[in-house]
Short mmCIF file of C-alpha atoms and ligand atoms in Angstrom, two decimals:
data_model
loop_
_atom_site.label_atom_id
_atom_site.label_comp_id
_atom_site.label_asym_id
_atom_site.label_seq_id
_atom_site.Cartn_x
_atom_site.Cartn_y
_atom_site.Cartn_z
CA SER A 1 295.93 261.94 139.57
CA PHE A 2 297.18 260.51 142.97
CA ASN A 3 299.73 258.81 143.27
CA VAL A 4 298.47 255.46 145.15
CA GLY A 5 300.64 252.60 147.36
CA ILE A 6 299.89 249.30 148.64
CA VAL A 7 301.27 247.15 150.89
CA GLY A 8 300.36 243.80 150.80
CA ALA A 9 298.78 243.29 147.03
CA THR A 10 300.04 239.92 146.64
CA GLY A 11 297.68 238.82 148.53
CA ALA A 12 293.61 237.85 148.46
CA VAL A 13 292.70 241.09 149.51
CA GLY A 14 295.68 243.01 148.05
CA LYS A 15 294.94 241.59 144.56
CA GLU A 16 291.53 243.19 144.71
CA ILE A 17 292.08 245.95 145.56
CA VAL A 18 294.34 246.59 142.49
CA GLY A 19 292.06 244.91 140.53
CA VAL A 20 288.61 247.52 141.75
CA LEU A 21 291.47 250.32 141.29
CA GLU A 22 291.63 249.04 137.37
CA LYS A 23 287.92 248.58 136.60
CA ARG A 24 286.74 251.82 138.30
CA SER A 25 287.68 255.48 137.26
CA PHE A 26 289.96 256.36 140.81
CA PRO A 27 292.40 258.88 139.13
CA VAL A 28 295.64 256.72 139.79
CA GLY A 29 298.85 258.70 139.00
CA ALA A 30 301.22 256.16 139.85
CA LEU A 31 300.32 252.81 141.39
CA ARG A 32 303.32 251.66 144.03
CA ILE A 33 303.16 248.23 145.53
CA PHE A 34 305.49 247.81 148.51
CA GLY A 35 306.08 244.42 150.22
CA SER A 36 307.88 242.35 152.23
CA GLU A 37 312.10 241.58 151.40
CA ARG A 38 309.97 238.19 150.41
CA SER A 39 308.38 239.91 147.39
CA ALA A 40 310.34 242.95 147.03
CA GLY A 41 311.97 243.08 143.11
CA LYS A 42 308.87 240.70 142.16
CA GLU A 43 306.64 242.28 138.99
CA VAL A 44 303.40 242.81 139.06
CA ASP A 45 301.38 243.32 135.89
CA THR A 46 298.82 246.18 135.83
CA LYS A 47 296.23 248.44 133.91
CA PHE A 48 298.69 251.06 135.21
CA GLY A 49 301.53 249.03 133.74
CA ARG A 50 304.63 246.78 134.85
CA VAL A 51 305.05 247.20 139.07
CA THR A 52 308.20 246.12 140.11
CA VAL A 53 307.54 245.42 144.43
CA GLU A 54 309.81 247.65 146.40
CA LEU A 55 310.69 247.19 150.19
CA PHE A 56 308.04 248.80 152.05
CA SER A 57 309.46 251.77 154.23
CA GLU A 58 307.14 254.94 155.72
CA SER A 59 309.34 256.95 153.63
CA SER A 60 308.13 255.44 150.55
CA ALA A 61 304.97 255.10 151.43
CA ARG A 62 305.08 259.10 152.82
CA GLU A 63 305.19 259.52 149.45
CA CYS A 64 301.98 258.46 148.03
CA ASP A 65 298.81 260.20 148.09
CA VAL A 66 296.57 257.84 149.26
CA VAL A 67 298.13 254.13 150.75
CA PHE A 68 296.34 250.69 151.19
CA LEU A 69 297.52 248.19 153.93
CA ALA A 70 296.33 244.72 153.24
CA VAL A 71 298.08 243.21 155.87
CA ASP A 72 298.24 242.16 159.67
CA GLY A 73 297.12 244.35 162.49
CA ASP A 74 300.09 244.04 164.47
CA PHE A 75 302.02 245.22 160.82
CA SER A 76 299.40 248.24 160.81
CA LEU A 77 299.21 249.17 164.53
CA LYS A 78 303.47 249.63 163.71
CA HIS A 79 303.12 251.56 160.72
CA ALA A 80 300.07 253.56 159.54
CA GLU A 81 299.73 256.57 161.66
CA ALA A 82 303.92 257.23 160.52
CA ILE A 83 302.87 256.82 157.45
CA CYS A 84 299.71 259.50 157.46
CA GLU A 85 301.42 261.82 160.24
CA GLY A 86 302.18 265.44 159.14
CA ASN A 87 301.35 267.51 156.17
CA ASP A 88 303.28 265.32 153.49
CA GLY A 89 301.89 262.00 154.91
CA ALA A 90 299.56 260.19 153.17
CA VAL A 91 295.87 259.25 153.12
CA VAL A 92 295.79 255.56 155.10
CA ILE A 93 292.56 253.47 154.52
CA ASP A 94 293.65 250.08 156.32
CA ASN A 95 292.19 246.56 156.00
CA SER A 96 292.59 244.98 159.52
CA SER A 97 291.08 245.48 162.43
CA ALA A 98 293.78 247.39 164.16
CA PHE A 99 292.60 250.85 164.44
CA ARG A 100 288.56 249.61 164.29
CA TYR A 101 287.63 250.44 167.37
CA LYS A 102 289.97 252.90 168.30
CA GLU A 103 288.59 256.11 169.09
CA GLY A 104 288.93 259.23 166.50
CA ILE A 105 289.30 256.96 163.88
CA PRO A 106 286.65 256.46 161.41
CA LEU A 107 285.34 252.98 160.92
CA VAL A 108 283.36 253.35 157.54
CA VAL A 109 280.79 251.78 155.08
CA PRO A 110 280.81 255.18 152.48
CA GLU A 111 276.80 254.06 151.46
CA ILE A 112 275.94 254.95 155.20
CA ASN A 113 278.76 257.36 157.02
CA SER A 114 281.21 258.73 154.43
CA ASP A 115 280.99 261.88 156.24
CA ALA A 116 282.75 260.58 158.88
CA THR A 117 286.67 260.52 156.71
CA LYS A 118 286.21 264.40 156.92
CA GLY A 119 289.84 266.11 158.39
CA LYS A 120 291.38 262.25 158.67
CA LYS A 121 293.85 260.59 157.43
CA LEU A 122 293.89 257.11 158.71
CA ILE A 123 290.54 255.70 158.26
CA ALA A 124 289.29 251.70 159.08
CA ASN A 125 287.90 249.65 156.89
CA PRO A 126 285.13 247.21 158.05
CA ASN A 127 284.75 243.78 158.36
CA CYS A 128 284.01 241.88 156.00
CA THR A 129 280.39 240.45 157.51
CA THR A 130 279.79 243.58 158.90
CA ALA A 131 280.18 245.91 155.64
CA ILE A 132 277.87 243.31 153.78
CA GLY A 133 275.12 242.43 156.29
CA LEU A 134 275.22 246.59 156.68
CA MET A 135 274.77 247.78 152.86
CA ALA A 136 270.99 245.40 153.98
CA ILE A 137 270.37 246.75 157.11
CA TRP A 138 271.16 250.46 156.63
CA PRO A 139 268.06 251.25 154.20
CA LEU A 140 265.83 249.69 156.43
CA HIS A 141 267.06 251.43 159.32
CA LYS A 142 266.76 254.78 157.90
CA LEU A 143 263.11 253.33 157.30
CA PHE A 144 261.91 251.94 160.46
CA GLY A 145 264.17 252.23 163.02
CA LEU A 146 266.37 249.71 164.00
CA LYS A 147 265.93 248.50 167.84
CA LYS A 148 267.65 244.62 167.90
CA MET A 149 269.19 242.78 165.28
CA VAL A 150 270.25 238.87 165.18
CA MET A 151 272.60 237.46 162.71
CA SER A 152 273.60 234.04 161.60
CA THR A 153 276.11 233.68 159.22
CA TYR A 154 277.62 230.79 156.56
CA GLN A 155 281.34 232.21 155.73
CA ALA A 156 283.47 231.30 152.58
CA ALA A 157 286.79 230.56 152.39
CA SER A 158 288.23 233.53 151.57
CA GLY A 159 287.49 234.98 155.29
CA ALA A 160 290.75 233.25 155.79
CA GLY A 161 292.52 234.28 152.57
CA GLN A 162 294.37 232.90 149.68
CA PRO A 163 295.54 230.08 152.24
CA GLY A 164 292.11 229.29 153.29
CA MET A 165 291.04 228.94 149.33
CA ASP A 166 293.80 226.83 148.86
CA GLU A 167 293.05 224.59 152.30
CA LEU A 168 289.23 224.20 150.91
CA MET A 169 289.89 223.45 147.34
CA GLU A 170 293.05 220.83 147.87
CA GLY A 171 290.77 219.00 150.49
CA THR A 172 287.79 218.42 149.01
CA ARG A 173 290.52 217.58 145.93
CA SER A 174 292.20 214.89 148.03
CA VAL A 175 288.81 213.42 149.40
CA LEU A 176 287.03 213.52 145.97
CA SER A 177 290.15 211.70 145.17
CA GLY A 178 290.02 208.96 147.41
CA GLU A 179 293.63 209.69 148.88
CA ARG A 180 292.02 210.73 152.16
CA GLU A 181 288.92 210.09 154.32
CA VAL A 182 289.41 213.27 156.27
CA ALA A 183 291.46 216.47 154.04
CA GLU A 184 294.14 218.41 156.50
CA ASN A 185 293.66 221.40 158.33
CA LYS A 186 296.48 223.51 159.31
CA ILE A 187 294.12 227.16 158.45
CA PHE A 188 290.77 225.92 159.70
CA ALA A 189 290.21 224.61 163.06
CA HIS A 190 288.74 221.68 161.52
CA PRO A 191 288.54 220.10 158.22
CA LEU A 192 286.24 222.65 156.12
CA PRO A 193 285.49 220.39 153.08
CA PHE A 194 281.79 218.60 153.82
CA ASN A 195 281.66 219.82 156.90
CA VAL A 196 280.36 223.49 158.84
CA ILE A 197 282.29 225.11 161.20
CA PRO A 198 280.55 227.52 164.37
CA HIS A 199 284.22 229.21 164.99
CA ILE A 200 285.92 232.37 163.67
CA ASP A 201 288.54 233.76 164.97
CA LYS A 202 289.35 233.66 169.05
CA PHE A 203 286.97 232.81 171.65
CA GLN A 204 285.96 235.61 173.70
CA GLU A 205 285.24 235.05 177.82
CA ASN A 206 281.21 236.03 176.92
CA GLY A 207 281.00 232.40 174.53
CA TYR A 208 281.17 234.30 171.56
CA THR A 209 283.97 234.26 169.18
CA LYS A 210 285.91 237.61 168.10
CA GLU A 211 284.12 237.58 164.27
CA GLU A 212 280.95 237.29 166.05
CA MET A 213 282.04 240.65 168.49
CA LYS A 214 282.80 242.60 165.29
CA VAL A 215 279.61 242.03 163.85
CA THR A 216 278.15 243.65 167.27
CA TRP A 217 281.06 246.60 168.10
CA GLU A 218 281.39 247.73 163.98
CA THR A 219 277.65 247.83 163.06
CA ARG A 220 276.90 250.23 166.42
CA LYS A 221 279.89 252.29 165.63
CA ILE A 222 279.34 252.70 161.63
CA CYS A 223 276.04 253.12 162.56
CA GLY A 224 276.13 255.41 165.05
CA LEU A 225 274.16 253.39 167.56
CA PRO A 226 274.74 253.62 170.68
CA ASP A 227 277.19 251.34 172.89
CA ASP A 228 275.25 248.72 174.45
CA PHE A 229 272.86 248.99 171.48
CA PRO A 230 271.33 244.93 170.73
CA VAL A 231 273.20 243.36 168.39
CA SER A 232 274.26 238.81 168.37
CA CYS A 233 275.56 236.77 165.89
CA THR A 234 276.48 233.68 165.17
CA ALA A 235 279.36 232.99 162.16
CA VAL A 236 279.60 230.12 160.84
CA ARG A 237 282.72 228.65 158.11
CA ILE A 238 280.88 226.90 155.74
CA PRO A 239 282.94 225.08 152.63
CA THR A 240 282.57 227.73 149.60
CA SER A 241 284.98 229.96 147.95
CA ARG A 242 284.40 233.38 148.93
CA ALA A 243 281.32 235.36 149.13
CA HIS A 244 279.66 235.36 153.08
CA SER A 245 276.31 234.66 153.52
CA GLU A 246 274.04 235.99 156.02
CA SER A 247 270.20 235.13 157.56
CA ILE A 248 269.25 238.60 159.31
CA VAL A 249 266.29 238.98 161.75
CA ALA A 250 266.29 242.85 162.23
CA ILE A 251 263.44 244.32 165.33
CA PHE A 252 262.18 247.33 164.62
CA ASP A 253 261.13 250.49 167.08
CA LYS A 254 258.31 251.12 164.26
CA PRO A 255 255.86 248.37 162.33
CA VAL A 256 257.17 247.24 159.20
CA ASP A 257 255.89 247.40 155.28
CA VAL A 258 257.47 244.25 153.07
CA ALA A 259 256.89 246.38 149.94
CA LEU A 260 257.89 249.50 151.32
CA ALA A 261 261.46 247.71 152.78
CA ARG A 262 261.78 246.28 149.18
CA LYS A 263 261.28 249.78 147.67
CA ALA A 264 263.58 250.92 149.89
CA LEU A 265 266.31 247.76 148.71
CA GLU A 266 265.79 248.50 145.38
CA GLU A 267 266.62 251.74 145.84
CA ALA A 268 269.88 251.54 148.25
CA PRO A 269 273.14 251.70 146.52
CA GLY A 270 274.73 248.75 146.59
CA VAL A 271 272.47 246.41 146.94
CA LYS A 272 270.72 244.05 144.18
CA LEU A 273 266.93 243.19 145.76
CA VAL A 274 266.63 239.23 144.39
CA ASP A 275 264.08 238.30 145.70
CA ASP A 276 261.19 236.04 143.26
CA ILE A 277 260.66 233.16 144.74
CA ALA A 278 257.90 231.47 142.31
CA ASN A 279 260.66 231.63 140.00
CA LEU A 280 263.84 230.36 142.62
CA LYS A 281 265.32 233.39 142.60
CA TYR A 282 267.48 234.34 146.34
CA PRO A 283 270.36 235.47 146.92
CA MET A 284 273.26 232.56 146.78
CA PRO A 285 277.24 232.88 146.63
CA LEU A 286 276.66 231.21 142.84
CA THR A 287 275.50 234.70 142.05
CA ALA A 288 276.84 237.06 144.49
CA THR A 289 280.71 235.75 143.56
CA GLY A 290 282.83 238.54 141.24
CA GLN A 291 280.05 241.33 142.25
CA TYR A 292 279.84 244.70 143.66
CA ASP A 293 276.56 244.89 144.76
CA VAL A 294 275.35 243.24 147.58
CA GLU A 295 272.10 240.52 147.60
CA VAL A 296 269.12 240.44 149.58
CA GLY A 297 266.32 238.56 149.25
CA ARG A 298 263.78 235.82 151.15
CA LEU A 299 262.26 239.29 152.96
CA ARG A 300 259.49 238.40 154.56
CA LYS A 301 258.07 239.38 158.15
CA ASN A 302 259.47 237.09 160.27
CA ILE A 303 256.61 235.47 162.67
CA ALA A 304 257.73 235.31 166.11
CA PHE A 305 258.08 238.81 167.15
CA ASP A 306 256.64 242.09 166.77
CA ASN A 307 258.20 244.97 164.01
CA ALA A 308 260.82 242.24 162.60
CA LEU A 309 262.10 241.93 159.05
CA GLU A 310 263.81 238.57 158.39
CA PHE A 311 265.78 238.48 154.95
CA PHE A 312 269.10 236.64 153.14
CA VAL A 313 272.00 238.57 152.28
CA VAL A 314 274.93 237.23 150.28
CA GLY A 315 277.96 239.40 149.05
CA ASP A 316 281.36 239.13 148.00
CA GLN A 317 284.01 239.24 151.06
CA LEU A 318 287.09 240.45 149.19
CA LEU A 319 285.40 242.76 147.19
CA ARG A 320 282.55 244.41 148.91
CA GLY A 321 283.52 243.02 152.00
CA ALA A 322 287.50 244.33 151.43
CA ALA A 323 288.40 245.76 148.12
CA LEU A 324 285.50 248.26 147.04
CA ASN A 325 284.76 249.46 150.53
CA ALA A 326 288.30 250.89 150.78
CA VAL A 327 288.71 251.81 147.10
CA VAL A 328 284.90 253.77 147.30
CA VAL A 329 286.34 255.15 150.70
CA ALA A 330 289.55 256.27 148.70
CA GLU A 331 286.84 258.12 146.12
CA LYS A 332 285.03 259.64 148.56
CA MET A 333 288.18 261.59 150.15
CA VAL A 334 289.24 262.76 146.76
CA GLU A 335 285.97 264.41 145.85
N1 HSE B 401 287.55 237.56 159.43
C1 HSE B 401 286.32 237.20 158.36
C2 HSE B 401 286.30 236.12 158.23
C3 HSE B 401 288.04 237.73 156.68
O1 HSE B 401 287.16 235.31 158.59
O2 HSE B 401 285.64 235.33 157.12
C4 HSE B 401 287.54 239.44 157.45
O3 HSE B 401 287.24 240.57 157.54
#
């Protein structure tokens, strides 16, 4: 069994990592939770026993075999490499974007490129939107050869962590109770209740946001595609709680066959085909929330481009998009 450490276990992603470890069969020996001075000393009840949050230090984190970092990028940049250095260092799986674009650091969706972890101790966990979309894109890429991709997203408040979910809930309540006409906002750029916001993370020089460019950069790195491979995304925040939705147009090298595509998606690990329009069955946050599998549906031949498919994907941002991906990476590494 392995000693597992989590830094940031009380945040939205950290809590889900504990939950996924409890439900899956990763051989946890002891679970240690590290936090700041504010949370040190608090107690967390887990399937592995009651855990007292320890004040984080690099030396105590190094005593673990596997460490999950569910903290911000600045913390990861400062400590991640030191935690895994040398023979006695731990394997570190970092959920921030700090190392995702660095050469030599694998960015891993285990169903696609778990081999990239071989011989490595620091692994980057991908952006949630990218991880969710690639579950559907990868089996289709293997069949028809992806040539270009355009994605539009509908992202839940959970992407901004627990404070984002709280702001959505409290804001919605304040409007419905008549206390306010428009909800207050601190986390999102504008009030999210009864609104959609076409802006997630910082704007870049090319007019795209960082969230949109993450889909471009990370799709290329994870799928082993060239540095100029055409992927374009518009990322939009909507007032749902915790599953991200994506409308995807994928253009392929080869002619597409919808029946073959359906079969490949049915057989793909981590995918649940939900595509029965006669019975009004298609992917939705309502049904995908809390699930490990990404729902894929509304699959059809795109009528605007040759050799193109259009489909809708919904995945739980905190599970498949973060915690589950990280734990499955760890499982593959200790196999
Ligand atoms: N950046 C994502 C979002 C979450 O805001 O929805 C995690 O990658």
